[in-house]
Short mmCIF file of C-alpha atoms in Angstrom, two decimals:
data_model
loop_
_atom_site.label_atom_id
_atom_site.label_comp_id
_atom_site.label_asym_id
_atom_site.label_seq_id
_atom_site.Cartn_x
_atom_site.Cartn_y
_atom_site.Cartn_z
CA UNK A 16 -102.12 -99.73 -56.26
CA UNK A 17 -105.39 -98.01 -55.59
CA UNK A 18 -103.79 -96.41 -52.77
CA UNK A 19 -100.46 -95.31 -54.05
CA UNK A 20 -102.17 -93.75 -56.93
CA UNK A 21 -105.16 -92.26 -54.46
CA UNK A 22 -101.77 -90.48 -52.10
CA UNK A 23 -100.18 -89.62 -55.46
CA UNK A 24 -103.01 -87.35 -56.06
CA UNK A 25 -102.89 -85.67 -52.96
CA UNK A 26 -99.46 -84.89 -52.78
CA UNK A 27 -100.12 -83.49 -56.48
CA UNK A 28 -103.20 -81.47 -55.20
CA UNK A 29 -101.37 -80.47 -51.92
CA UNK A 30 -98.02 -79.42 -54.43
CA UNK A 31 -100.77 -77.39 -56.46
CA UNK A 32 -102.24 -75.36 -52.99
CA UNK A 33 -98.88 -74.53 -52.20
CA UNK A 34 -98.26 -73.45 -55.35
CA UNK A 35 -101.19 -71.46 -55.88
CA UNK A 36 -100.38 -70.06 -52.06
CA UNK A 37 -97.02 -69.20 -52.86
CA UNK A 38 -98.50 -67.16 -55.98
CA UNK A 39 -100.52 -65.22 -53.68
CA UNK A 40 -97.98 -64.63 -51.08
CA UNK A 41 -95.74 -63.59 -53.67
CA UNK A 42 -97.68 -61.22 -55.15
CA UNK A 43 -98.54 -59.53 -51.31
CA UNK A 44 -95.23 -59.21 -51.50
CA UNK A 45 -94.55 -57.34 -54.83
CA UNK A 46 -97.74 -55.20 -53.35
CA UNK A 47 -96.42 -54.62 -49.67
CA UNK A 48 -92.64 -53.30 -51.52
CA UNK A 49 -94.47 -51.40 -53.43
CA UNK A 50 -96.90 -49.69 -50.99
CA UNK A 51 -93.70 -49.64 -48.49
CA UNK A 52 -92.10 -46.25 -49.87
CA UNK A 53 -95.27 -44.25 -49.91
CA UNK A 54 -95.31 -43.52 -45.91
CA UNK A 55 -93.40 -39.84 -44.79
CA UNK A 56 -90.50 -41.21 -44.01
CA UNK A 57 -89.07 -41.35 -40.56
CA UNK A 58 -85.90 -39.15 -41.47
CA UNK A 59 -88.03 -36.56 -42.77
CA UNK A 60 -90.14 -36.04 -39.57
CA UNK A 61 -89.94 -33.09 -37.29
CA UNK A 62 -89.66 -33.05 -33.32
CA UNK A 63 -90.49 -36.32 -31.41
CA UNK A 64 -87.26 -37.85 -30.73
CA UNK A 65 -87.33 -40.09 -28.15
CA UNK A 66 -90.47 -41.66 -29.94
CA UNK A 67 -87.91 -42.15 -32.58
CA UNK A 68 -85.71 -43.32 -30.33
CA UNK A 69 -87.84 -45.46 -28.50
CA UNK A 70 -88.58 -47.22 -32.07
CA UNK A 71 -85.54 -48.05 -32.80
CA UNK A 72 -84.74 -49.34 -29.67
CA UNK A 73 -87.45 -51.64 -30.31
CA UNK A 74 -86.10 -52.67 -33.86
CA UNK A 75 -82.53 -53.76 -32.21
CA UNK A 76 -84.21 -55.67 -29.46
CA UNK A 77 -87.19 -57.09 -30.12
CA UNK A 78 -87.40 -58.80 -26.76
CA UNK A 79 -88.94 -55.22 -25.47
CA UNK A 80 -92.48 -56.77 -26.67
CA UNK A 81 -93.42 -53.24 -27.68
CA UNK A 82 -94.07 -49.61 -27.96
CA UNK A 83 -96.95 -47.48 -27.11
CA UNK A 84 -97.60 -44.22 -28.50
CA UNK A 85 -100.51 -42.15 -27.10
CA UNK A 86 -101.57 -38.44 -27.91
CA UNK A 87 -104.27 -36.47 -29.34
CA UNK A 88 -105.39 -35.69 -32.89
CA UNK A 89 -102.84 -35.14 -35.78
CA UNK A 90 -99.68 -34.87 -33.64
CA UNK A 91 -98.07 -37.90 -35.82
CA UNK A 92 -98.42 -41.19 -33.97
CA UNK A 93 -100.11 -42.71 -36.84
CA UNK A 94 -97.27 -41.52 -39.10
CA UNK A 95 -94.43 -42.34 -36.68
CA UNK A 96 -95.95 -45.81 -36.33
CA UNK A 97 -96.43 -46.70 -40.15
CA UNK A 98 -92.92 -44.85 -41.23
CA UNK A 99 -91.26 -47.60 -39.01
CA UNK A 100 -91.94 -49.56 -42.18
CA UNK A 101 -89.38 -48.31 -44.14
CA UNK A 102 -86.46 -48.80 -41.25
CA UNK A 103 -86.79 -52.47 -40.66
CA UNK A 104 -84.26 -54.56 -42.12
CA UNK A 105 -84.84 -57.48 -44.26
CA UNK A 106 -84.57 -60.50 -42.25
CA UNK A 107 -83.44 -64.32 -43.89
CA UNK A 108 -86.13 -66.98 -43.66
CA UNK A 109 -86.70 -70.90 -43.86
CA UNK A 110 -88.53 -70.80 -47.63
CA UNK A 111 -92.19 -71.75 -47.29
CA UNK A 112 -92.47 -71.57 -43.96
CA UNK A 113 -96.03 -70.15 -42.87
CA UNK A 114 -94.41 -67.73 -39.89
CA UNK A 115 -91.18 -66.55 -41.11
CA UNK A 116 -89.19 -69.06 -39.14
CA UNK A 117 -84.99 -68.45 -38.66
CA UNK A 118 -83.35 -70.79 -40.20
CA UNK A 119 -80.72 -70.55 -37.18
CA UNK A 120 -82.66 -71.54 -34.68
CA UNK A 121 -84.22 -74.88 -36.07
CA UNK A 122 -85.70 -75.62 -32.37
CA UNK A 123 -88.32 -73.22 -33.14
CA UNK A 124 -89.81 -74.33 -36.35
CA UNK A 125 -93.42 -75.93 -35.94
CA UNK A 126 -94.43 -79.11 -37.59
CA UNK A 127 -96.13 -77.18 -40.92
CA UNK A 128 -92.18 -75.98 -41.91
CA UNK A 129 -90.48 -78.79 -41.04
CA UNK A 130 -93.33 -80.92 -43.62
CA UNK A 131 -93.14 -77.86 -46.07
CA UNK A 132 -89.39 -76.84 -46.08
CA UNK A 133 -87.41 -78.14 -48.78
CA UNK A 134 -83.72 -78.37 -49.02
CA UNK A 135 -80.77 -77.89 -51.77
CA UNK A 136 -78.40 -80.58 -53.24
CA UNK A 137 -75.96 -80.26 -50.43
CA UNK A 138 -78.82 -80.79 -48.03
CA UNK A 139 -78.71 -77.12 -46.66
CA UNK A 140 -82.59 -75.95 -46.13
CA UNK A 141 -83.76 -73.45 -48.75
CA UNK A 142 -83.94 -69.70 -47.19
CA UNK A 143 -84.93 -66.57 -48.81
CA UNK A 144 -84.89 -63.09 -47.55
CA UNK A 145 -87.78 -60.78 -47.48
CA UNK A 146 -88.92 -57.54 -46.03
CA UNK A 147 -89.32 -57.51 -42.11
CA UNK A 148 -93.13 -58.01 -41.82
CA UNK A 149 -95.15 -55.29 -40.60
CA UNK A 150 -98.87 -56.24 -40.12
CA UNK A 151 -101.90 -53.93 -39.30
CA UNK A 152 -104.43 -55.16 -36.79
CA UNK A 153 -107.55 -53.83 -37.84
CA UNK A 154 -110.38 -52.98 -35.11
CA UNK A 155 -113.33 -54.91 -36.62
CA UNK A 156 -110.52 -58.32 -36.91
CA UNK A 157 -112.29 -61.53 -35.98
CA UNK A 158 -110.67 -64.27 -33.88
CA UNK A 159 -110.27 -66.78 -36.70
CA UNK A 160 -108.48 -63.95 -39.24
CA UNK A 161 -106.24 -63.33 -35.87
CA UNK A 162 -105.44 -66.85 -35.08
CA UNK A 163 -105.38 -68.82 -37.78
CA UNK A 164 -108.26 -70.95 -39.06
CA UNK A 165 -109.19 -73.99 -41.14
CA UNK A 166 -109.10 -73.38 -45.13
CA UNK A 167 -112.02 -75.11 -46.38
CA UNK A 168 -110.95 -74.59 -49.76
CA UNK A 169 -107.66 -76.03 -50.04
CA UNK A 170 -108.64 -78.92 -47.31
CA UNK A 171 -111.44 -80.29 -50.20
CA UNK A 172 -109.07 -79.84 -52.87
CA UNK A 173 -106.13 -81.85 -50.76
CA UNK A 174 -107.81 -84.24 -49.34
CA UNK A 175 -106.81 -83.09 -45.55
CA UNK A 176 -106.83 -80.41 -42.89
CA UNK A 177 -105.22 -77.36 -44.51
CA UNK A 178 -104.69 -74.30 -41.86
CA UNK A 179 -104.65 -70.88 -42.89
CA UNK A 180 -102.31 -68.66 -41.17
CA UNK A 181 -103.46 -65.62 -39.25
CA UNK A 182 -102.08 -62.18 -38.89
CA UNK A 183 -100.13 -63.60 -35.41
CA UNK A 184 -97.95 -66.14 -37.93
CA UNK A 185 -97.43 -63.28 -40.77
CA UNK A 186 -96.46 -60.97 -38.02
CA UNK A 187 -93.89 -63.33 -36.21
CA UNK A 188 -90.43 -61.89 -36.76
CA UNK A 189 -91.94 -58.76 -37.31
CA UNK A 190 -94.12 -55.55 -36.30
CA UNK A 191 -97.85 -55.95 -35.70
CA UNK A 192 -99.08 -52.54 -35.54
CA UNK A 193 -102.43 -51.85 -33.67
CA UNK A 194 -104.12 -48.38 -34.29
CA UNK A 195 -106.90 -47.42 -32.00
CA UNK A 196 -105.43 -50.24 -29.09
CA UNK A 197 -108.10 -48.31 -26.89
CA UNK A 198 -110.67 -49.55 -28.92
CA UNK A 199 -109.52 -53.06 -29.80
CA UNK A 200 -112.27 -56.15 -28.72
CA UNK A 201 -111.77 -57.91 -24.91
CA UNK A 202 -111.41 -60.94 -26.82
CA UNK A 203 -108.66 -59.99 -29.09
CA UNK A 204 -106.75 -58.39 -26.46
CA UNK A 205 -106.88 -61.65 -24.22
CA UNK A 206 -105.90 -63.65 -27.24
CA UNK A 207 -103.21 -61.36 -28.35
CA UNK A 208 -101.72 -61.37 -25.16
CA UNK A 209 -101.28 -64.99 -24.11
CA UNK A 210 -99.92 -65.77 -27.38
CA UNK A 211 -96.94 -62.93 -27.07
CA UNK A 212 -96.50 -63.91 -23.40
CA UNK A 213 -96.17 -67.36 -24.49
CA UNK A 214 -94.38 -67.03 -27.46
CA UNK A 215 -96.27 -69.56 -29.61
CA UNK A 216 -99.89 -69.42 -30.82
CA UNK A 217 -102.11 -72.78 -30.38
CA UNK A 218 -104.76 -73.52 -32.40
CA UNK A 219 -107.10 -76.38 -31.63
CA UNK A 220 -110.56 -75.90 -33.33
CA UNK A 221 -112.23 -78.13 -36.01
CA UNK A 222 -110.09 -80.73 -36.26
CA UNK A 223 -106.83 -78.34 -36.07
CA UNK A 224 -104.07 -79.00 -34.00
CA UNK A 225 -101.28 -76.39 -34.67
CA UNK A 226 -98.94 -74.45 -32.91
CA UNK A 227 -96.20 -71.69 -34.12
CA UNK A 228 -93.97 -69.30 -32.75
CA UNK A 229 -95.44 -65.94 -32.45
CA UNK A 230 -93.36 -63.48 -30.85
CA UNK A 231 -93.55 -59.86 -33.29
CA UNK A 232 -93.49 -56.42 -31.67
CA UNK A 233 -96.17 -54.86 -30.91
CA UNK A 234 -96.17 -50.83 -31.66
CA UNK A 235 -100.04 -49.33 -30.87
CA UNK A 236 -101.41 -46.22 -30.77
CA UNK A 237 -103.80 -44.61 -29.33
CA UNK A 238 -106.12 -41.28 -28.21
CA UNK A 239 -106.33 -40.62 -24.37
CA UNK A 240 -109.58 -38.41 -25.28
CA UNK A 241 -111.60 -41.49 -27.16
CA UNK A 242 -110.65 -43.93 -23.87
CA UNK A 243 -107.94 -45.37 -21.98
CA UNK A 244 -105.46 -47.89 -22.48
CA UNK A 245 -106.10 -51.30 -20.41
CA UNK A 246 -103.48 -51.29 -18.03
CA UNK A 247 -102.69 -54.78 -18.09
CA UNK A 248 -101.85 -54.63 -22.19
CA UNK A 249 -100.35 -50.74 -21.22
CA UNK A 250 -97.96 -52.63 -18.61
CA UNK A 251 -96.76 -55.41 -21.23
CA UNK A 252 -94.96 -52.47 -23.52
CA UNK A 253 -92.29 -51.65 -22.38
CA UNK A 254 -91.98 -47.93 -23.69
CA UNK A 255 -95.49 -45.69 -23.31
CA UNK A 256 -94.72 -42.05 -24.49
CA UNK A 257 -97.13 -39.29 -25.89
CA UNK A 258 -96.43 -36.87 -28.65
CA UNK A 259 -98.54 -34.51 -26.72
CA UNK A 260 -95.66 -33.87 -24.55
CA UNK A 261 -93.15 -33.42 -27.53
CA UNK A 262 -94.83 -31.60 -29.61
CA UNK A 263 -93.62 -28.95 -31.85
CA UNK A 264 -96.04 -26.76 -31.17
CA UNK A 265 -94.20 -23.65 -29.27
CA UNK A 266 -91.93 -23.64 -31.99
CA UNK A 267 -92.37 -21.64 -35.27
CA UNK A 268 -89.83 -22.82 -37.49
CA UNK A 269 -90.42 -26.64 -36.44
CA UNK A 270 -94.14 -25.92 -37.26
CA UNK A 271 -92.90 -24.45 -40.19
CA UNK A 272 -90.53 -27.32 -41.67
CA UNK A 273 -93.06 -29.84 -40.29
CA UNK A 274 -96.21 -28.28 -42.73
CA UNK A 275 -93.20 -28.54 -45.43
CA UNK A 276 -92.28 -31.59 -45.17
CA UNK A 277 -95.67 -33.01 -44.80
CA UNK A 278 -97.03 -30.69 -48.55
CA UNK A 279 -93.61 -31.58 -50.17
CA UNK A 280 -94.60 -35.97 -49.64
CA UNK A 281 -98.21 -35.14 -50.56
CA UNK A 282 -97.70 -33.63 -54.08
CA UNK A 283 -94.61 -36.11 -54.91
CA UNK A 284 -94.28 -39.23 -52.47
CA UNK A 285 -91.96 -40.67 -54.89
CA UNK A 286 -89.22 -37.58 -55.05
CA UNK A 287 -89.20 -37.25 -51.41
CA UNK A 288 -88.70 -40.96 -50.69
CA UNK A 289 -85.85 -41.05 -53.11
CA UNK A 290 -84.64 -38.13 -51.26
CA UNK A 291 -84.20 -39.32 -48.27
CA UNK A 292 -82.84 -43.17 -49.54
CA UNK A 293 -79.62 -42.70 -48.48
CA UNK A 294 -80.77 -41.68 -44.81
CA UNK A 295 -83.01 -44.48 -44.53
CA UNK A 296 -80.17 -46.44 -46.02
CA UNK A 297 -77.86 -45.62 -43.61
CA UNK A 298 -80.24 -46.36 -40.61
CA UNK A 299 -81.15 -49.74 -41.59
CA UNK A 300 -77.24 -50.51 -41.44
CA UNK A 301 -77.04 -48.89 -38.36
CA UNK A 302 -80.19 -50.95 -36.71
CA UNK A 303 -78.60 -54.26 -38.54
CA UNK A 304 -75.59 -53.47 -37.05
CA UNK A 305 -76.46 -52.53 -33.60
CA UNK A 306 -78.81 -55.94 -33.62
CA UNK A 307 -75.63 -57.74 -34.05
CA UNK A 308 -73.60 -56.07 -31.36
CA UNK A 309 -76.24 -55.77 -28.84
CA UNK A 310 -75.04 -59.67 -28.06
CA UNK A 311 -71.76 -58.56 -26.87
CA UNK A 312 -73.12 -55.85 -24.87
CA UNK A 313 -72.56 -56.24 -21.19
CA UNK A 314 -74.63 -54.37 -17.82
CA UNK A 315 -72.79 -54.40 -14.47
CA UNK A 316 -74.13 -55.41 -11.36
CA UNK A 317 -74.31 -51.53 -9.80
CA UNK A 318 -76.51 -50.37 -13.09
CA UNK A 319 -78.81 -53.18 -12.07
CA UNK A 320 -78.91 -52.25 -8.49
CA UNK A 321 -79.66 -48.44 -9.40
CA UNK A 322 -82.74 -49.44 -11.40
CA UNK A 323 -83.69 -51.59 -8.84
CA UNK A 324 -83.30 -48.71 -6.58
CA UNK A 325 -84.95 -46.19 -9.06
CA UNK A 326 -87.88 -48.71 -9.19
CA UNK A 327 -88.56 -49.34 -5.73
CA UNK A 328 -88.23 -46.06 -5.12
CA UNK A 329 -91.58 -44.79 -7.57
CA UNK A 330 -92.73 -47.84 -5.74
CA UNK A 331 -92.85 -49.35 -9.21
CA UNK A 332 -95.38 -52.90 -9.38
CA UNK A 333 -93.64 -55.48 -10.17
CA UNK A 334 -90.17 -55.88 -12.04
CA UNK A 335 -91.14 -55.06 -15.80
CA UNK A 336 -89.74 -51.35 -14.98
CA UNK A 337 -86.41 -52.56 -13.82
CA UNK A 338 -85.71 -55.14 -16.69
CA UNK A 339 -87.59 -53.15 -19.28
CA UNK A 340 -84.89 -50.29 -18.39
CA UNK A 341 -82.02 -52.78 -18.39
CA UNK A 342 -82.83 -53.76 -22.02
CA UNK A 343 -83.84 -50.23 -23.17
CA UNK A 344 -79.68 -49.40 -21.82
CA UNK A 345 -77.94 -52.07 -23.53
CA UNK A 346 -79.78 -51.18 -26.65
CA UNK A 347 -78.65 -47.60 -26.13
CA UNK A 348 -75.49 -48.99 -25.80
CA UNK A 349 -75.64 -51.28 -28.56
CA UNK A 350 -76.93 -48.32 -31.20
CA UNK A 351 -74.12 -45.89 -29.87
CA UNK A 352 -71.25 -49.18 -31.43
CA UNK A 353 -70.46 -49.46 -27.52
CA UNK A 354 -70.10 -52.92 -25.64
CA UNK A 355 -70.29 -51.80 -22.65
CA UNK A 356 -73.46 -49.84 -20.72
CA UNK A 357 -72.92 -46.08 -19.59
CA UNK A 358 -74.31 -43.52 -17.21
CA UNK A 359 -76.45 -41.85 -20.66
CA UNK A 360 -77.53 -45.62 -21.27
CA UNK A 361 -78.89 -46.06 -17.40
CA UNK A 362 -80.42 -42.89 -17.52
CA UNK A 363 -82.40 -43.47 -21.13
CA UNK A 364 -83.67 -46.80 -18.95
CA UNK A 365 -84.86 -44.84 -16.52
CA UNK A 366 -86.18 -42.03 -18.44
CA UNK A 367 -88.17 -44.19 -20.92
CA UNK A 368 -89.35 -47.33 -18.48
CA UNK A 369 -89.17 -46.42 -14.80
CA UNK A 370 -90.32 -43.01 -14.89
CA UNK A 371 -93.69 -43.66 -16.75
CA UNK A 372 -94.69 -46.50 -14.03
CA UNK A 373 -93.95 -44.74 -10.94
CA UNK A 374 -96.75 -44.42 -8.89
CA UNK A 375 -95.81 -42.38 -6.45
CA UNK A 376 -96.98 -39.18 -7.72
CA UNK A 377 -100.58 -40.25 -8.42
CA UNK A 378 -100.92 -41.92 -4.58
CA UNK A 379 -99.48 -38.35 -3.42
CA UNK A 380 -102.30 -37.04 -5.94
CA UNK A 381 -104.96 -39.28 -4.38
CA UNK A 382 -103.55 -38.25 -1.03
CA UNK A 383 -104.21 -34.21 -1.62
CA UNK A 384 -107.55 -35.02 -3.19
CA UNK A 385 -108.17 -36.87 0.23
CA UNK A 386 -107.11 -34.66 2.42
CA UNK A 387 -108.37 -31.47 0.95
CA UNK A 388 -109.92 -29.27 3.55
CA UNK A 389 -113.51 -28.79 3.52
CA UNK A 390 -114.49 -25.15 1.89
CA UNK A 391 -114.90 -22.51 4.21
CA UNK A 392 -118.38 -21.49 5.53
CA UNK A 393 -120.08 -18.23 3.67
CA UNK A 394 -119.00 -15.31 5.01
CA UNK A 395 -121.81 -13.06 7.46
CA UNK A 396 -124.17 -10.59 6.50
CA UNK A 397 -122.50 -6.72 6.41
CA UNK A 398 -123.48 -5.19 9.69
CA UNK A 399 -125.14 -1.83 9.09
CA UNK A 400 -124.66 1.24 11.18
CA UNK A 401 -126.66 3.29 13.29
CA UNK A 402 -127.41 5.71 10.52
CA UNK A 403 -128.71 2.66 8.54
CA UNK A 404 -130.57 1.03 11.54
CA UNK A 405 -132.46 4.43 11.98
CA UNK A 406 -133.44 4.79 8.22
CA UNK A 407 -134.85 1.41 8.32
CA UNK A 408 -136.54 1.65 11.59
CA UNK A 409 -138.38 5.23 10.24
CA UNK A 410 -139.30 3.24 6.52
CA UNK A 411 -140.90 0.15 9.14
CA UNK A 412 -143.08 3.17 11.03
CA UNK A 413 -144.28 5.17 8.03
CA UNK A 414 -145.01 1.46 6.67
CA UNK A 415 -147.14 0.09 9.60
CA UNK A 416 -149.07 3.73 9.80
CA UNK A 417 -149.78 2.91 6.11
CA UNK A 418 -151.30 -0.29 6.94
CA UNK A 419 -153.01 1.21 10.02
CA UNK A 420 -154.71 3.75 7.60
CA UNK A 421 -155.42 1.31 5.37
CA UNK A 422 -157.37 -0.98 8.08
CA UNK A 423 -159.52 1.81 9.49
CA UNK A 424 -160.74 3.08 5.78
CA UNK A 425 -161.59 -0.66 5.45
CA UNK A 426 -163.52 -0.55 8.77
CA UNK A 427 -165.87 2.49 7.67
CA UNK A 428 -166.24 1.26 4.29
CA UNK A 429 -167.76 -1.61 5.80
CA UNK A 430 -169.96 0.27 8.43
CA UNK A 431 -171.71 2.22 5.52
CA UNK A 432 -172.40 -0.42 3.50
CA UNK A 433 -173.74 -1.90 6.99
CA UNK A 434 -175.91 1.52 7.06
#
C-alpha cells in the first residue's frame, strides 16, 4: 500500500510538471505569435532574389540542411534571415511531445513522447498544430542550454530524472537561425554538427540517457570583414550567397523604395504587416503546396550526369555540390507546380550549389600568384653629355684649387705662430 500510494504521488507530481511546463510552453507560444508579425516582411523587401529564392527552396525541402548568407554591414541578411519567420507554414505535431515529433512517422518518436503522448477515445494520438519553430542561437549559448540538460527542479519535485529540452529539440522540424556563425564557440559548432549529420541528439550526462530527432535547418549569417566561415560548417549548407553581390546599390529607385519600405515598418509595423497579409498568405500556400508535390517530382539520369559533369569539372571536393544541386532543381521544379525537372531547374542547381564550390578559379589564382615574375631591376643612372661632363670636371678643379689654397694658408699660419 505504501508503495502504490508513494507512485501515486509521483505520477500526481510528474502530471503537475507537465502541467506547469505546458503553461510555460504555451505562453512562449502566445509570445513567439505575437512577436512573429513585427519582422519587415519578406514580400516587402527590395533586390536580393535568389537569397529569397534560395530560402524558400530551403522551406520546401528541408533535407538541404541549410542556408548561408554572408555580406557586409546593413545590406539585409539579418532581416532576410528573421523575415523567413513569417513564411513558414504551420506544421501538425504529436501533443506534448518535447521536439515537435510528426505524428506520421511514429518510427521517429523518442522514448519521452511515446511516455508523454496521450491519445483520444478512438485511440488516435492527440496532435495539435503550431507555428513552424524558428529558434535563435545566441553566441554566448552554453552546451547544456544547446543540448538539453537535467532539470533539477522538476526531478526533486517528481521524484526522478526530468530532462530539459535544449534549443536542438525546440528547433527540430524547424529553423535554427545562427547570427554571427563566424563567431560561434569550437565547441558548439562540433556539437551542432554531429547532431544534424546524425539526425538525432544524445544526451548522456548525470544520470541522463536521452536521445531525439534533431534535424531543423540551419539558416546563418555572417560578416566576411569580422572573420571567416569554417569551411567544414560552410561546406554542410548547401546554398552560401552574399548580399554584397546583389545589392541594390547602383540603383536609385531600388535605394529609393528600399529606405521606404524600411521608414514605412518602423513608424507602423502593424499597418505594413497587415498590408502585405495576403502576399505572405499566398506564399505560405505556395511553399505548403510545393512541399507536397516535391514527392512526385522526378530528375532524369542525363540532369544527374551534367552536374556530375559540372562538378568534376570546377574540380568540386566531394559530392555535396552535385546532390546539393539535384535537390536545389527538383525544388525549383516543385515551387514552379511542375513534376518533372527542366533545363531552368538544372541550371538554378548549378548556379546556387556548384558554382560557389568550384575551386578551380582560386588554384588558377594561387597559380598566377606563384608564378608571378620577379619585378624588374631599377632602371640606370641618366648618362650625361659632354657639355655636362665638362661643367663638372671645371666645378672638381676650381674645388681642389680651393682646398689647395686653403692648405697652404694653413701651412703659414702655422710657421708664424712657430716664429
Amino acid at each position: 500500500r505504501r508503495g502504490t500510494r508513494h507512485g501515486a504521488r509521483v505520477v500526481a507530481r510528474a502530471t503537475d510538471v507537465d502541467e506547469r511546463v505546458a503553461a510555460v510552453e504555451a505562453e512562449e507560444a502566445t509570445e513567439t505569435a505575437v512577436w512573429r508579425g513585427l519582422v519587415l516582411p519578406i514580400t516587402r523587401l527590395v533586390g536580393l532574389d535568389d537569397v529569397k529564392l534560395a530560402l524558400k527552396l530551403a522551406c520546401i525541402d528541408p533535407s538541404l540542411g541549410g542556408v548561408g548568407i554572408c555580406g557586409g554591414h546593413g545590406t539585409a541578411k539579418t532581416t532576410l534571415a528573421r523575415s523567413l519567420r513569417g513564411i513558414l507554414p504551420r506544421i501538425e505535431v504529436v501533443k506534448r511531445s518535447i521536439c515537435n515529433c510528426d505524428p506520421e512517422r511514429p518510427e521517429e518518436w523518442d522514448a519521452l513522447t511515446n511516455e508523454r503522448l496521450r491519445r483520444d477515445a478512438k485511440g488516435q494520438v492527440e496532435t495539435q498544430v503550431v507555428d513552424c519553430p524558428f529558434i535563435e542561437l545566441p553566441l554566448g549559448c552554453t552546451e547544456d542550454r544547446l543540448v538539453g540538460s537535467l532539470d533539477v527542479q522538476a526531478s526533486m519535485e517528481a521524484g526522478k530524472p526530468i530532462f530539459e529540452p535544449g534549443l536542438l529539440a525546440q528547433a527540430h522540424r524547424g529553423i535554427l537561425y545562427i547570427d554571427d556563425v563566424n563567431l560561434l564557440q569550437d565547441d558548439l559548432v562540433s556539437l551542432l554538427l554531429t547532431a544534424i549529420e546524425s539526425g538525432v541528439n544524445r544526451v548522456e550526462r548525470e544520470g541522463l540517457s536521452v536521445a531525439h530527432p534533431c534535424r531543423p535547418l540551419v539558416v546563418a549569417t555572417w560578416n566576411p570583414e569580422e572573420g571567416l566561415l569554417r569551411p567544414h560548417l560552410l561546406d554542410r549548407l548547401a546554398i552560401a550567397l552574399s548580399t554584397d553581390q546583389q545589392t541594390v546599390y547602383t540603383n536609385l529607385d531600388e535605394r529609393v523604395d528600399a529606405v521606404g519600405a524600411t521608414m514605412d515598418f518602423a513608424e507602423n509595423a502593424q499597418s505594413s504587416t497587415a498590408e502585405s497579409s495576403e502576399e505572405i498568405q499566398n506564399l505560405q500556400t505556395a511553399l505548403l503546396f510545393s512541399r507536397e508535390q516535391l514527392g512526385d517530382v522526378r530528375i532524369t539520369d542525363e540532369q544527374l550526369k551534367r552536374f556530375s559533369e559540372e562538378a568534376a569539372r570546377g574540380q568540386c571536393e566531394g559530392h555535396r555540390a552535385e546532390i546539393f544541386a539535384a535537390k536545389i532543381a527538383m525544388a525549383c521544379a516543385a515551387l514552379a507546380g511542375r513534376d518533372v525537372v527542366n533545363a531552368e531547374d538544372v541550371q538554378q542547381g548549378v548556379k546556387l550549389a556548384i558554382l560557389p564550390r568550384i575551386r578551380v578559379a582560386q588554384e588558377r589564382m594561387e597559380e598566377e600568384m606563384d608564378q608571378t615574375p620577379p619585378p624588374p631591376p631599377p632602371p640606370p643612372p641618366p648618362q650625361m653629355d659632354d657639355n655636362d661632363q665638362d661643367q663638372e670636371q671645371d666645378q672638381q678643379e676650381e674645388q681642389d684649387q680651393q682646398e689647395e689654397m686653403e692648405e697652404q694658408e694653413q701651412e703659414e699660419e702655422q710657421e708664424e705662430d712657430l716664429q
